[in-house]
Amino acid sequence: MLHTLFNPKSVAIIGASAKELSIGNVITKNLLKYNFKGPIYPINPKAPEVRGVKAYPSITDVPGDIDLAHISIPAKFSPQAVDECGKKGVKFIIINSAGYKEVGPEGEAIEKEVVRIAHSYGMRIFGPNCQGIINSDPDVRAYCDFTFTYPDPGHISIVAQSGGVGAVIMQNIHDLGVGMRHYASNGNAADISIPEIIKYYGEDEKTKVIILYVEGFADPHEFMEAAKEVAAKKPILAMRAGRTEEGAKAATSHTGGLAGAGISTELIFYKTGILTFRDEAEMCQSAVAFANQPVPSGNRVGMITDTGGPAIIATDELIDGGLKIPPLTDKAKEYLADRLYPEATISNPIDVLATANARHYRSALDALLNEDQIDSIYINFVTPPFVDCEAVAKEMAEVSKMRQKTLVCNYMTDKPQWTGTTAIMKDGNVPCYDFPEMAAKALIAMTRYNELRSREIGSVITFDDVDKSKAKGVINSAIKQKREILLADEVYEILACYGIPVAEWEIAGSPEEAASAAMTIGYPVVLKADSEQIIHKSDVGGVKVNLKDSGEVLAAAIEMDEKFGKSGLRYFVQKFMPGGKEIIIGANKEPGLGHLIMFGLGGIFVELLKDVAFDITPITEFEANHMIESIKTYPLIEGFRGEKGADKAKLTEILQRVSQLVTDLPEIGEMDLNPIMAFENEVFVVDARIKI
Ligand code: ADP
Ligand code: MG
């Protein structure tokens, strides 16, 4: 679909000024400088030429066909320009100028108008308010952009909503001496969307890795669908945006406050299999490894070093990153004993010694290639002046080209002196890093991608013992009565419809009724004030636990009556269930996305440590388990130091049932089960709140 945009046979620039410091002029310059393979047509009613290229007064005066036209004239003139492009038979338009949606309603109206005109001619709009695209393919060399980095051909494709971030990434990759395939920064994205670009990159054979920068999603579902499909085929690397918001938002114990834009972006990335980074430099450096090496099929690393310290640093980093450095087999040890220096260390890491020659390195590489329990190879290579380093590099390059196992190298040298060695490493596609941490991080990123790609998320279970229509009835009647917060009996009714276990309860209208309800339930009980006005019951003395007889129930009820009597108070009597682990499960609606679901341990764990996990509904059993296992306090759920744990299988099931509940009942804005009392073999919800 976007093929012609990235592979235009001819390009026109509407608004190509003769002034050097203007966008249209710079685009003309870039096309020339990057050696664009087709004709360039500057459009300018006054100048006969721009940068030495013949200009035309109007696009309709151009003799040949035009695949792609830039528009860099003021927004108010663009509808007419787009219309002329349509008449000329242009296929794609990049609108570089600003002055559209980003400036307000007037600009937004022009933006809608140009898209409408374009579509009426079957044209597509890229932008407006954007940089454009670059295709480094030697047969195309389309620099339809006003930036200043001239990348060599390569396998990394970049798509960035923000041109600023995109340009920094492109420059950094260029500085690393690595090529780029495509670049796209589409600004306001009025027509061609980021998901479309991701899909195009997904189909582009020469794109081996995609770098993505987005801050939000116009259509989260469109994005998720495209990203999921592409991430299964090739790595998509992205920055985690807005993580400070996550910390800020996590300050409150209610899901409504816990979730934020930053969290949902990260969840969307995780759910679709996009690899996220906290650091742009690390993302770019990792992209270099992805572009040059096969993805490892596991997390076990074999290490080769010719110097001690960097191996220690790398080991720490790799282990921190969840990788394993398994011992060598006897077979490998025997193989190496015959081939390395007697003083060499034959274990993992293999220390070949600083005096190691090409044959020693090759033996170490071969030994690791032949080890079944090794998935990837990490090398520390400092270039000793008393060794034929080019010969060593040739062995690494040869092994790299075999593409049997992932290779990364912490290459420590003075590059201007060791130019020959450096060139051999580069031609051999050996990703080289100045520091052991960076080489390790790149390998960790590749291993993480393999884990993301190979996880079996499974499909969403639909529980068929639920009564959806009854639950809908409860919600609808509250909506009819214009109530936002459901009453306790309504909430518990809905939970019952979805098979979510709750502590036994009764609603009473008077203290006496409360006492008799307590009798039915059996002592001890808890008495709670039920009123639309009271949200945090215990904060205002609306919860009395461990009431052991009717006298205590009556006294507590009368006390509440005195406190809250005016506000239509009812008494919620519930079985007292002490001694369990307090768990929180919540759901919160995110515009355009559906509900986020949250899991955490209650009390100080959520309030102080913000130790919670999120996902996007609907969730599968795998995802529910992953949520539970990913909180830091998970060992407490498993049972820690003799303390009893919680019924994880039941919690997994409740998470899935809540997921189904909020998916079935989209009217629900917020839902909190706080707390759920979890025991070793059973769990009960003891407090629940639903807001519509
Ligand atoms: P709120 O959250 O509105 O303050 P809750 O119903 O959650 O009120 O009660 C406050 C706390 O009291 C709970 O977090 C829990 O520690 C305790 N609690 C409430 N109900 C029970 C119960 N049935 N069994 C044991 N403890 C309970
Ligand atoms: Mg509560």
JSON list of N, CA and C in Angstrom, two decimals, residues 13-17 19 22-24 43 45-46 70-82 93-103 106-107 110-111 114 128-129:
[
{"chain": "A", "resi": 13, "resn": "ILE", "atom": "N", "xyz": [8.18, 19.33, -5.47]},
{"chain": "A", "resi": 13, "resn": "ILE", "atom": "CA", "xyz": [8.19, 20.08, -4.21]},
{"chain": "A", "resi": 13, "resn": "ILE", "atom": "C", "xyz": [7.42, 21.37, -4.42]},
{"chain": "A", "resi": 14, "resn": "ILE", "atom": "N", "xyz": [6.18, 21.39, -3.92]},
{"chain": "A", "resi": 14, "resn": "ILE", "atom": "CA", "xyz": [5.35, 22.58, -4.04]},
{"chain": "A", "resi": 14, "resn": "ILE", "atom": "C", "xyz": [5.76, 23.54, -2.94]},
{"chain": "A", "resi": 15, "resn": "GLY", "atom": "N", "xyz": [6.29, 24.69, -3.36]},
{"chain": "A", "resi": 15, "resn": "GLY", "atom": "CA", "xyz": [6.82, 25.64, -2.38]},
{"chain": "A", "resi": 15, "resn": "GLY", "atom": "C", "xyz": [8.33, 25.52, -2.29]},
{"chain": "A", "resi": 16, "resn": "ALA", "atom": "N", "xyz": [8.95, 25.06, -3.38]},
{"chain": "A", "resi": 16, "resn": "ALA", "atom": "CA", "xyz": [10.41, 24.99, -3.41]},
{"chain": "A", "resi": 16, "resn": "ALA", "atom": "C", "xyz": [10.93, 26.40, -3.64]},
{"chain": "A", "resi": 17, "resn": "SER", "atom": "N", "xyz": [11.36, 27.02, -2.57]},
{"chain": "A", "resi": 17, "resn": "SER", "atom": "CA", "xyz": [11.82, 28.41, -2.66]},
{"chain": "A", "resi": 17, "resn": "SER", "atom": "C", "xyz": [13.27, 28.45, -3.10]},
{"chain": "A", "resi": 19, "resn": "LYS", "atom": "N", "xyz": [15.19, 30.53, -1.77]},
{"chain": "A", "resi": 19, "resn": "LYS", "atom": "CA", "xyz": [15.85, 30.87, -0.50]},
{"chain": "A", "resi": 19, "resn": "LYS", "atom": "C", "xyz": [16.43, 29.61, 0.13]},
{"chain": "A", "resi": 22, "resn": "SER", "atom": "N", "xyz": [14.96, 27.54, 3.63]},
{"chain": "A", "resi": 22, "resn": "SER", "atom": "CA", "xyz": [13.53, 27.28, 3.59]},
{"chain": "A", "resi": 22, "resn": "SER", "atom": "C", "xyz": [13.34, 25.78, 3.40]},
{"chain": "A", "resi": 23, "resn": "ILE", "atom": "N", "xyz": [12.22, 25.29, 3.87]},
{"chain": "A", "resi": 23, "resn": "ILE", "atom": "CA", "xyz": [12.01, 23.83, 3.88]},
{"chain": "A", "resi": 23, "resn": "ILE", "atom": "C", "xyz": [12.03, 23.24, 2.47]},
{"chain": "A", "resi": 24, "resn": "GLY", "atom": "N", "xyz": [11.28, 23.87, 1.55]},
{"chain": "A", "resi": 24, "resn": "GLY", "atom": "CA", "xyz": [11.22, 23.34, 0.18]},
{"chain": "A", "resi": 24, "resn": "GLY", "atom": "C", "xyz": [12.59, 23.30, -0.47]},
{"chain": "A", "resi": 43, "resn": "ILE", "atom": "N", "xyz": [8.41, 23.23, -7.65]},
{"chain": "A", "resi": 43, "resn": "ILE", "atom": "CA", "xyz": [7.27, 24.02, -8.14]},
{"chain": "A", "resi": 43, "resn": "ILE", "atom": "C", "xyz": [7.37, 25.41, -7.50]},
{"chain": "A", "resi": 45, "resn": "PRO", "atom": "N", "xyz": [6.19, 29.53, -8.72]},
{"chain": "A", "resi": 45, "resn": "PRO", "atom": "CA", "xyz": [5.64, 30.39, -9.78]},
{"chain": "A", "resi": 45, "resn": "PRO", "atom": "C", "xyz": [6.61, 31.49, -10.23]},
{"chain": "A", "resi": 46, "resn": "LYS", "atom": "N", "xyz": [7.63, 31.79, -9.41]},
{"chain": "A", "resi": 46, "resn": "LYS", "atom": "CA", "xyz": [8.51, 32.91, -9.75]},
{"chain": "A", "resi": 46, "resn": "LYS", "atom": "C", "xyz": [9.88, 32.48, -10.22]},
{"chain": "A", "resi": 70, "resn": "HIS", "atom": "N", "xyz": [5.70, 17.04, -2.31]},
{"chain": "A", "resi": 70, "resn": "HIS", "atom": "CA", "xyz": [5.80, 17.71, -1.02]},
{"chain": "A", "resi": 70, "resn": "HIS", "atom": "C", "xyz": [4.99, 18.98, -1.09]},
{"chain": "A", "resi": 71, "resn": "ILE", "atom": "N", "xyz": [4.36, 19.36, 0.01]},
{"chain": "A", "resi": 71, "resn": "ILE", "atom": "CA", "xyz": [3.73, 20.67, 0.09]},
{"chain": "A", "resi": 71, "resn": "ILE", "atom": "C", "xyz": [4.35, 21.40, 1.27]},
{"chain": "A", "resi": 72, "resn": "SER", "atom": "N", "xyz": [5.03, 22.51, 0.98]},
{"chain": "A", "resi": 72, "resn": "SER", "atom": "CA", "xyz": [5.64, 23.27, 2.08]},
{"chain": "A", "resi": 72, "resn": "SER", "atom": "C", "xyz": [5.23, 24.74, 1.98]},
{"chain": "A", "resi": 73, "resn": "ILE", "atom": "N", "xyz": [3.99, 24.94, 1.53]},
{"chain": "A", "resi": 73, "resn": "ILE", "atom": "CA", "xyz": [3.43, 26.31, 1.49]},
{"chain": "A", "resi": 73, "resn": "ILE", "atom": "C", "xyz": [2.49, 26.48, 2.68]},
{"chain": "A", "resi": 74, "resn": "PRO", "atom": "N", "xyz": [2.11, 27.72, 3.04]},
{"chain": "A", "resi": 74, "resn": "PRO", "atom": "CA", "xyz": [1.22, 27.91, 4.20]},
{"chain": "A", "resi": 74, "resn": "PRO", "atom": "C", "xyz": [-0.06, 27.09, 4.09]},
{"chain": "A", "resi": 75, "resn": "ALA", "atom": "N", "xyz": [-0.55, 26.64, 5.27]},
{"chain": "A", "resi": 75, "resn": "ALA", "atom": "CA", "xyz": [-1.69, 25.72, 5.33]},
{"chain": "A", "resi": 75, "resn": "ALA", "atom": "C", "xyz": [-2.90, 26.20, 4.53]},
{"chain": "A", "resi": 76, "resn": "LYS", "atom": "N", "xyz": [-3.18, 27.50, 4.59]},
{"chain": "A", "resi": 76, "resn": "LYS", "atom": "CA", "xyz": [-4.42, 27.98, 3.93]},
{"chain": "A", "resi": 76, "resn": "LYS", "atom": "C", "xyz": [-4.40, 27.78, 2.41]},
{"chain": "A", "resi": 77, "resn": "PHE", "atom": "N", "xyz": [-3.21, 27.67, 1.82]},
{"chain": "A", "resi": 77, "resn": "PHE", "atom": "CA", "xyz": [-3.13, 27.42, 0.37]},
{"chain": "A", "resi": 77, "resn": "PHE", "atom": "C", "xyz": [-3.11, 25.94, 0.02]},
{"chain": "A", "resi": 78, "resn": "SER", "atom": "N", "xyz": [-3.02, 25.10, 1.04]},
{"chain": "A", "resi": 78, "resn": "SER", "atom": "CA", "xyz": [-2.82, 23.67, 0.74]},
{"chain": "A", "resi": 78, "resn": "SER", "atom": "C", "xyz": [-4.02, 22.98, 0.09]},
{"chain": "A", "resi": 79, "resn": "PRO", "atom": "N", "xyz": [-5.29, 23.32, 0.44]},
{"chain": "A", "resi": 79, "resn": "PRO", "atom": "CA", "xyz": [-6.38, 22.61, -0.24]},
{"chain": "A", "resi": 79, "resn": "PRO", "atom": "C", "xyz": [-6.30, 22.74, -1.76]},
{"chain": "A", "resi": 80, "resn": "GLN", "atom": "N", "xyz": [-5.98, 23.94, -2.23]},
{"chain": "A", "resi": 80, "resn": "GLN", "atom": "CA", "xyz": [-5.88, 24.13, -3.68]},
{"chain": "A", "resi": 80, "resn": "GLN", "atom": "C", "xyz": [-4.71, 23.32, -4.25]},
{"chain": "A", "resi": 81, "resn": "ALA", "atom": "N", "xyz": [-3.58, 23.34, -3.52]},
{"chain": "A", "resi": 81, "resn": "ALA", "atom": "CA", "xyz": [-2.41, 22.59, -4.00]},
{"chain": "A", "resi": 81, "resn": "ALA", "atom": "C", "xyz": [-2.72, 21.09, -4.07]},
{"chain": "A", "resi": 82, "resn": "VAL", "atom": "N", "xyz": [-3.44, 20.59, -3.04]},
{"chain": "A", "resi": 82, "resn": "VAL", "atom": "CA", "xyz": [-3.79, 19.16, -3.03]},
{"chain": "A", "resi": 82, "resn": "VAL", "atom": "C", "xyz": [-4.70, 18.85, -4.22]},
{"chain": "A", "resi": 93, "resn": "ILE", "atom": "N", "xyz": [1.16, 12.53, -1.02]},
{"chain": "A", "resi": 93, "resn": "ILE", "atom": "CA", "xyz": [1.54, 13.91, -0.71]},
{"chain": "A", "resi": 93, "resn": "ILE", "atom": "C", "xyz": [2.12, 13.96, 0.70]},
{"chain": "A", "resi": 94, "resn": "ILE", "atom": "N", "xyz": [3.29, 14.55, 0.83]},
{"chain": "A", "resi": 94, "resn": "ILE", "atom": "CA", "xyz": [3.85, 14.80, 2.16]},
{"chain": "A", "resi": 94, "resn": "ILE", "atom": "C", "xyz": [3.64, 16.28, 2.45]},
{"chain": "A", "resi": 95, "resn": "ILE", "atom": "N", "xyz": [2.86, 16.59, 3.46]},
{"chain": "A", "resi": 95, "resn": "ILE", "atom": "CA", "xyz": [2.68, 18.00, 3.83]},
{"chain": "A", "resi": 95, "resn": "ILE", "atom": "C", "xyz": [3.63, 18.31, 4.98]},
{"chain": "A", "resi": 96, "resn": "ASN", "atom": "N", "xyz": [4.67, 19.07, 4.67]},
{"chain": "A", "resi": 96, "resn": "ASN", "atom": "CA", "xyz": [5.67, 19.41, 5.69]},
{"chain": "A", "resi": 96, "resn": "ASN", "atom": "C", "xyz": [5.24, 20.60, 6.54]},
{"chain": "A", "resi": 97, "resn": "SER", "atom": "N", "xyz": [4.47, 21.49, 5.94]},
{"chain": "A", "resi": 97, "resn": "SER", "atom": "CA", "xyz": [4.12, 22.73, 6.65]},
{"chain": "A", "resi": 97, "resn": "SER", "atom": "C", "xyz": [3.33, 22.45, 7.92]},
{"chain": "A", "resi": 98, "resn": "ALA", "atom": "N", "xyz": [3.46, 23.38, 8.87]},
{"chain": "A", "resi": 98, "resn": "ALA", "atom": "CA", "xyz": [2.65, 23.34, 10.09]},
{"chain": "A", "resi": 98, "resn": "ALA", "atom": "C", "xyz": [1.45, 24.26, 9.89]},
{"chain": "A", "resi": 99, "resn": "GLY", "atom": "N", "xyz": [0.61, 24.38, 10.93]},
{"chain": "A", "resi": 99, "resn": "GLY", "atom": "CA", "xyz": [-0.55, 25.26, 10.84]},
{"chain": "A", "resi": 99, "resn": "GLY", "atom": "C", "xyz": [-1.84, 24.48, 10.70]},
{"chain": "A", "resi": 100, "resn": "TYR", "atom": "N", "xyz": [-1.83, 23.23, 11.13]},
{"chain": "A", "resi": 100, "resn": "TYR", "atom": "CA", "xyz": [-3.03, 22.38, 11.00]},
{"chain": "A", "resi": 100, "resn": "TYR", "atom": "C", "xyz": [-3.60, 22.09, 12.39]},
{"chain": "A", "resi": 101, "resn": "LYS", "atom": "N", "xyz": [-3.96, 20.82, 12.61]},
{"chain": "A", "resi": 101, "resn": "LYS", "atom": "CA", "xyz": [-4.62, 20.44, 13.87]},
{"chain": "A", "resi": 101, "resn": "LYS", "atom": "C", "xyz": [-3.92, 20.99, 15.11]},
{"chain": "A", "resi": 102, "resn": "GLU", "atom": "N", "xyz": [-2.58, 21.05, 15.03]},
{"chain": "A", "resi": 102, "resn": "GLU", "atom": "CA", "xyz": [-1.81, 21.43, 16.22]},
{"chain": "A", "resi": 102, "resn": "GLU", "atom": "C", "xyz": [-2.04, 22.89, 16.63]},
{"chain": "A", "resi": 103, "resn": "VAL", "atom": "N", "xyz": [-2.61, 23.72, 15.73]},
{"chain": "A", "resi": 103, "resn": "VAL", "atom": "CA", "xyz": [-2.82, 25.13, 16.10]},
{"chain": "A", "resi": 103, "resn": "VAL", "atom": "C", "xyz": [-4.26, 25.44, 16.53]},
{"chain": "A", "resi": 106, "resn": "GLU", "atom": "N", "xyz": [-9.36, 25.89, 13.56]},
{"chain": "A", "resi": 106, "resn": "GLU", "atom": "CA", "xyz": [-9.28, 26.37, 12.18]},
{"chain": "A", "resi": 106, "resn": "GLU", "atom": "C", "xyz": [-8.32, 25.48, 11.37]},
{"chain": "A", "resi": 107, "resn": "GLY", "atom": "N", "xyz": [-7.15, 25.22, 11.98]},
{"chain": "A", "resi": 107, "resn": "GLY", "atom": "CA", "xyz": [-6.17, 24.35, 11.33]},
{"chain": "A", "resi": 107, "resn": "GLY", "atom": "C", "xyz": [-6.70, 22.93, 11.17]},
{"chain": "A", "resi": 110, "resn": "ILE", "atom": "N", "xyz": [-8.84, 22.67, 8.11]},
{"chain": "A", "resi": 110, "resn": "ILE", "atom": "CA", "xyz": [-8.05, 22.58, 6.86]},
{"chain": "A", "resi": 110, "resn": "ILE", "atom": "C", "xyz": [-7.48, 21.17, 6.72]},
{"chain": "A", "resi": 111, "resn": "GLU", "atom": "N", "xyz": [-7.03, 20.62, 7.85]},
{"chain": "A", "resi": 111, "resn": "GLU", "atom": "CA", "xyz": [-6.44, 19.27, 7.83]},
{"chain": "A", "resi": 111, "resn": "GLU", "atom": "C", "xyz": [-7.46, 18.25, 7.31]},
{"chain": "A", "resi": 114, "resn": "VAL", "atom": "N", "xyz": [-8.03, 18.80, 3.48]},
{"chain": "A", "resi": 114, "resn": "VAL", "atom": "CA", "xyz": [-7.02, 18.29, 2.54]},
{"chain": "A", "resi": 114, "resn": "VAL", "atom": "C", "xyz": [-7.08, 16.77, 2.44]},
{"chain": "A", "resi": 128, "resn": "PRO", "atom": "N", "xyz": [-0.01, 16.24, 8.10]},
{"chain": "A", "resi": 128, "resn": "PRO", "atom": "CA", "xyz": [0.92, 17.36, 7.89]},
{"chain": "A", "resi": 128, "resn": "PRO", "atom": "C", "xyz": [1.79, 17.60, 9.12]},
{"chain": "A", "resi": 129, "resn": "ASN", "atom": "N", "xyz": [2.50, 18.73, 9.09]},
{"chain": "A", "resi": 129, "resn": "ASN", "atom": "CA", "xyz": [3.34, 19.13, 10.20]},
{"chain": "A", "resi": 129, "resn": "ASN", "atom": "C", "xyz": [4.35, 18.03, 10.50]}
]
